[in-house]
CSV table of C-alpha atoms in Angstrom, one decimal:
chain,number,residue,atom,x,y,z
O,1,GLY,CA,-9.4,7.0,-8.5
O,2,ALA,CA,-10.2,8.3,-5.1
O,3,VAL,CA,-7.9,10.7,-3.2
O,4,VAL,CA,-6.4,10.2,0.2
O,5,SER,CA,-4.6,13.1,1.8
O,6,GLN,CA,-2.0,12.6,4.5
O,7,HIS,CA,-0.6,15.4,6.6
O,8,PRO,CA,2.1,16.4,7.4
O,9,SER,CA,4.3,15.1,4.6
O,10,ARG,CA,7.4,15.6,6.7
O,11,VAL,CA,7.9,16.2,10.4
O,12,ILE,CA,10.9,16.4,12.7
O,13,CYS,CA,10.4,16.1,16.4
O,14,LYS,CA,12.4,15.9,19.6
O,15,SER,CA,12.8,12.6,21.4
O,16,GLY,CA,10.1,12.1,24.0
O,17,THR,CA,7.5,14.2,22.3
O,18,SER,CA,4.3,13.0,20.5
O,19,VAL,CA,3.5,13.4,16.9
O,20,LYS,CA,0.1,13.1,15.2
O,21,ILE,CA,-0.4,12.2,11.5
O,22,GLU,CA,-3.7,12.7,9.8
O,23,CYS,CA,-5.2,10.7,7.0
O,24,ARG,CA,-8.2,12.0,5.1
O,25,SER,CA,-10.3,10.4,2.4
O,26,LEU,CA,-11.4,13.4,0.3
O,27,ASP,CA,-14.1,12.0,-2.0
O,28,PHE,CA,-15.4,8.8,-0.5
O,29,GLN,CA,-16.3,7.3,2.8
O,30,ALA,CA,-13.5,5.2,4.2
O,31,THR,CA,-15.0,2.4,6.4
O,32,THR,CA,-11.5,0.9,6.7
O,33,MET,CA,-8.1,2.5,7.1
O,34,PHE,CA,-4.7,0.9,7.2
O,35,TRP,CA,-1.5,2.2,8.7
O,36,TYR,CA,1.9,1.1,7.4
O,37,ARG,CA,5.5,2.0,8.1
O,38,GLN,CA,8.3,1.6,5.7
O,39,PHE,CA,12.1,1.5,6.1
O,40,PRO,CA,14.5,2.4,3.3
O,41,LYS,CA,14.4,-0.1,0.4
O,42,LYS,CA,12.0,-2.3,2.3
O,43,SER,CA,8.3,-3.1,1.7
O,44,LEU,CA,5.4,-1.6,3.6
O,45,MET,CA,4.8,-3.2,6.9
O,46,LEU,CA,1.2,-3.2,8.1
O,47,MET,CA,0.9,-1.8,11.6
O,48,ALA,CA,-2.9,-1.8,12.2
O,49,THR,CA,-6.3,-1.9,10.6
O,50,SER,CA,-9.0,0.3,11.8
O,51,ASN,CA,-12.7,0.2,11.0
O,52,GLU,CA,-14.8,3.3,11.6
O,53,GLY,CA,-16.2,3.5,15.0
O,54,SER,CA,-14.2,0.5,16.3
O,55,LYS,CA,-10.9,0.0,18.0
O,56,ALA,CA,-8.0,-0.6,15.7
O,57,THR,CA,-6.6,-4.1,15.2
O,58,TYR,CA,-2.8,-4.1,15.7
O,59,GLU,CA,-0.4,-6.5,14.0
O,60,GLN,CA,1.8,-8.6,16.2
O,61,GLY,CA,4.7,-6.7,17.6
O,62,VAL,CA,3.2,-3.3,17.2
O,63,GLU,CA,2.7,-1.5,20.5
O,64,LYS,CA,-0.9,-0.1,20.6
O,65,ASP,CA,0.0,2.2,23.5
O,66,LYS,CA,2.8,3.8,21.5
O,67,PHE,CA,1.0,4.0,18.2
O,68,LEU,CA,-2.5,5.4,18.9
O,69,ILE,CA,-4.9,5.1,16.1
O,70,ASN,CA,-8.2,6.9,16.0
O,71,HIS,CA,-10.8,6.4,13.3
O,72,ALA,CA,-13.7,8.5,14.6
O,73,SER,CA,-15.3,9.4,11.2
O,74,LEU,CA,-15.6,8.0,7.8
O,75,THR,CA,-13.2,10.5,6.4
O,76,LEU,CA,-10.5,10.9,9.0
O,77,SER,CA,-8.1,8.6,10.8
O,78,THR,CA,-5.1,9.7,12.9
O,79,LEU,CA,-1.9,8.0,14.0
O,80,THR,CA,-0.2,9.4,17.1
O,81,VAL,CA,3.3,8.3,17.8
O,82,THR,CA,3.7,8.8,21.6
O,83,SER,CA,6.9,9.5,23.3
O,84,ALA,CA,8.8,9.2,20.1
O,85,HIS,CA,12.4,7.9,20.0
O,86,PRO,CA,14.9,7.9,17.2
O,87,GLU,CA,14.1,4.3,16.3
O,88,ASP,CA,10.5,5.4,15.5
O,89,SER,CA,12.0,7.4,12.6
O,90,SER,CA,10.4,6.0,9.5
O,91,PHE,CA,8.1,6.6,6.5
O,92,TYR,CA,4.5,6.2,7.6
O,93,ILE,CA,1.7,5.6,5.1
O,94,CYS,CA,-2.0,5.4,5.4
O,95,SER,CA,-4.5,3.8,3.2
O,96,ALA,CA,-8.3,4.0,2.9
O,97,ALA,CA,-10.9,1.7,1.6
O,98,GLY,CA,-14.7,1.6,1.8
O,99,THR,CA,-17.8,2.8,0.0
O,100,GLY,CA,-18.3,4.8,-3.2
O,101,GLY,CA,-18.2,1.7,-5.4
O,102,TYR,CA,-14.4,1.2,-4.9
O,103,THR,CA,-13.1,-2.2,-4.2
O,104,GLU,CA,-9.5,-1.1,-4.1
O,105,ALA,CA,-7.6,0.7,-1.4
O,106,PHE,CA,-6.1,4.2,-2.0
O,107,PHE,CA,-2.9,5.4,-0.3
O,108,GLY,CA,-1.8,8.7,1.1
O,109,GLN,CA,1.4,10.4,0.1
O,110,GLY,CA,3.2,9.3,3.3
O,111,THR,CA,4.8,11.1,6.2
O,112,ARG,CA,8.5,11.1,6.8
O,113,LEU,CA,9.1,11.2,10.6
O,114,THR,CA,12.5,12.0,11.9
O,115,VAL,CA,13.0,11.9,15.7
O,116,VAL,CA,16.1,13.7,16.9
H,1,LEU,CA,3.2,-13.4,6.6
H,2,ALA,CA,2.9,-12.1,3.0
H,3,LYS,CA,0.4,-14.0,0.9
H,4,THR,CA,2.2,-13.3,-2.4
H,5,THR,CA,5.4,-14.1,-4.1
H,6,GLN,CA,7.0,-12.0,-6.8
H,7,PRO,CA,10.5,-11.8,-8.4
H,8,ILE,CA,12.6,-9.4,-6.4
H,9,SER,CA,13.9,-7.5,-9.4
H,10,MET,CA,13.6,-7.2,-13.1
H,11,ASP,CA,15.4,-5.2,-15.8
H,12,SER,CA,14.0,-4.0,-19.1
H,13,TYR,CA,14.7,-1.5,-21.9
H,14,GLU,CA,12.6,1.4,-23.0
H,15,GLY,CA,9.9,0.5,-25.4
H,16,GLN,CA,9.7,-3.2,-24.3
H,17,GLU,CA,6.7,-4.9,-22.8
H,18,VAL,CA,7.2,-6.0,-19.2
H,19,ASN,CA,5.4,-8.9,-17.5
H,20,ILE,CA,5.6,-9.3,-13.8
H,21,THR,CA,4.1,-12.5,-12.4
H,22,CYS,CA,2.8,-12.9,-8.8
H,23,SER,CA,2.0,-16.2,-7.1
H,24,HIS,CA,-0.9,-16.3,-4.6
H,25,ASN,CA,-1.6,-20.0,-4.0
H,26,ASN,CA,-3.8,-19.4,-0.9
H,27,ILE,CA,-6.1,-16.8,-2.4
H,28,ALA,CA,-9.5,-16.8,-0.9
H,29,THR,CA,-12.8,-16.9,-2.8
H,30,ASN,CA,-13.6,-13.2,-2.1
H,31,ASP,CA,-10.1,-11.8,-2.6
H,32,TYR,CA,-9.4,-9.3,-5.3
H,33,ILE,CA,-5.9,-9.1,-6.9
H,34,THR,CA,-4.6,-5.5,-6.9
H,35,TRP,CA,-1.3,-4.1,-8.2
H,36,TYR,CA,0.4,-0.9,-7.0
H,37,GLN,CA,3.4,1.1,-8.2
H,38,GLN,CA,5.6,2.9,-5.7
H,39,PHE,CA,8.3,5.5,-6.3
H,40,PRO,CA,10.8,6.4,-3.5
H,41,SER,CA,9.3,8.5,-0.7
H,42,GLN,CA,5.8,8.3,-2.1
H,43,GLY,CA,2.7,6.3,-1.2
H,44,PRO,CA,1.8,3.4,-3.5
H,45,ARG,CA,-0.3,4.3,-6.5
H,46,PHE,CA,-3.1,2.1,-7.8
H,47,ILE,CA,-2.4,0.5,-11.2
H,48,ILE,CA,-5.1,-2.2,-11.8
H,49,GLN,CA,-7.4,-4.6,-10.0
H,50,GLY,CA,-9.0,-7.8,-11.1
H,51,TYR,CA,-10.9,-10.8,-9.9
H,52,LYS,CA,-10.6,-13.3,-12.8
H,53,THR,CA,-9.8,-13.5,-16.5
H,54,LYS,CA,-8.3,-10.3,-18.0
H,55,VAL,CA,-8.6,-6.7,-17.1
H,56,THR,CA,-7.2,-3.8,-19.1
H,57,ASN,CA,-7.0,-0.1,-18.5
H,58,GLU,CA,-5.1,2.8,-20.0
H,59,VAL,CA,-1.8,1.9,-18.3
H,60,ALA,CA,-1.7,-1.9,-17.9
H,61,SER,CA,-3.3,-5.3,-18.4
H,62,LEU,CA,-3.8,-7.9,-15.7
H,63,PHE,CA,-4.1,-11.6,-16.7
H,64,ILE,CA,-5.6,-14.0,-14.2
H,65,PRO,CA,-5.8,-17.8,-14.9
H,66,ALA,CA,-8.9,-19.8,-14.0
H,67,ASP,CA,-7.5,-21.1,-10.8
H,68,ARG,CA,-6.5,-17.6,-9.7
H,69,LYS,CA,-3.4,-18.8,-8.0
H,70,SER,CA,-1.2,-16.4,-9.9
H,71,SER,CA,-1.6,-13.2,-11.9
H,72,THR,CA,0.5,-11.3,-14.4
H,73,LEU,CA,0.8,-7.6,-14.7
H,74,SER,CA,1.7,-6.5,-18.2
H,75,LEU,CA,3.1,-3.0,-18.9
H,76,PRO,CA,3.2,-2.2,-22.6
H,77,ARG,CA,6.2,-0.2,-24.0
H,78,VAL,CA,7.8,0.9,-20.7
H,79,SER,CA,9.6,4.1,-20.4
H,80,LEU,CA,12.3,5.3,-17.9
H,81,SER,CA,9.6,6.8,-15.7
H,82,ASP,CA,8.2,3.3,-15.1
H,83,THR,CA,11.3,2.5,-13.0
H,84,ALA,CA,9.7,1.7,-9.6
H,85,VAL,CA,8.7,-1.0,-7.2
H,86,TYR,CA,5.5,-3.0,-8.1
H,87,TYR,CA,3.5,-4.7,-5.5
H,88,CYS,CA,0.8,-7.4,-5.9
H,89,LEU,CA,-1.7,-7.7,-3.1
H,90,VAL,CA,-4.6,-10.1,-2.6
H,91,GLY,CA,-7.5,-9.3,-0.3
H,92,ASP,CA,-10.7,-7.3,0.0
H,93,PRO,CA,-9.7,-4.1,1.7
H,94,ALA,CA,-13.2,-2.6,1.5
H,95,LYS,CA,-14.4,-5.4,3.7
H,96,GLY,CA,-12.0,-4.4,6.5
H,97,GLN,CA,-9.5,-7.2,6.0
H,98,ASN,CA,-5.8,-6.7,6.7
H,99,PHE,CA,-4.1,-5.7,3.5
H,100,VAL,CA,-0.5,-7.1,3.6
H,101,PHE,CA,2.3,-6.2,1.2
H,102,GLY,CA,4.9,-8.7,0.0
H,103,PRO,CA,8.4,-7.6,-0.9
H,104,GLY,CA,7.5,-6.3,-4.4
H,105,THR,CA,9.4,-6.3,-7.6
H,106,ARG,CA,11.9,-3.6,-8.3
H,107,LEU,CA,11.7,-2.8,-12.0
H,108,SER,CA,14.6,-1.0,-13.6
H,109,VAL,CA,14.0,0.4,-17.1
H,110,LEU,CA,17.2,1.1,-19.0
H,111,PRO,CA,17.7,3.5,-21.9
């Protein structure tokens, strides 16, 4: 299958700072990228869907000014957690889908964010 | 709102075949059925995808009845390393549709 690389895998930041997470599709063009967050022993919760070149569509209850998503190219999407607070600590996962003959979505390794 | 329903948990023993069924009564005409496996602190890993009838790959089989309102993931001869959470999703992610997870099935394989 295709490879999606997410970076960093783990980050610790101070409360009030911003953190950027990158998601790259390495061997196919991702026309769509999904961002999820996951709490311990819970399922993945969809935060937003972004299509290349368009603004992201956020799920209800997700603050778009706090979780900035950029999908400027067919191989890169970023999620920026602005003014992070301890309650933003979570496991964030990206997923990419698109061309290259793939009908499935592929997932990154996830980013463990800890806000102290 | 999740579009799928699965058992919350299942137990099995090494060497047995495991079948996990997922209900998706409101599946749309263009939706695919995709199964993922997730280990703790890792992103989900693609297992298998199908649209109708039966699909088989090197790790699993997927059975889909004619009405497509359910599907069954079959894992032959499971081992301890198959202990994970298994998710069934319906949708067409390549078309830019939101791709929503249900609660998944936590499979525990015992020695």
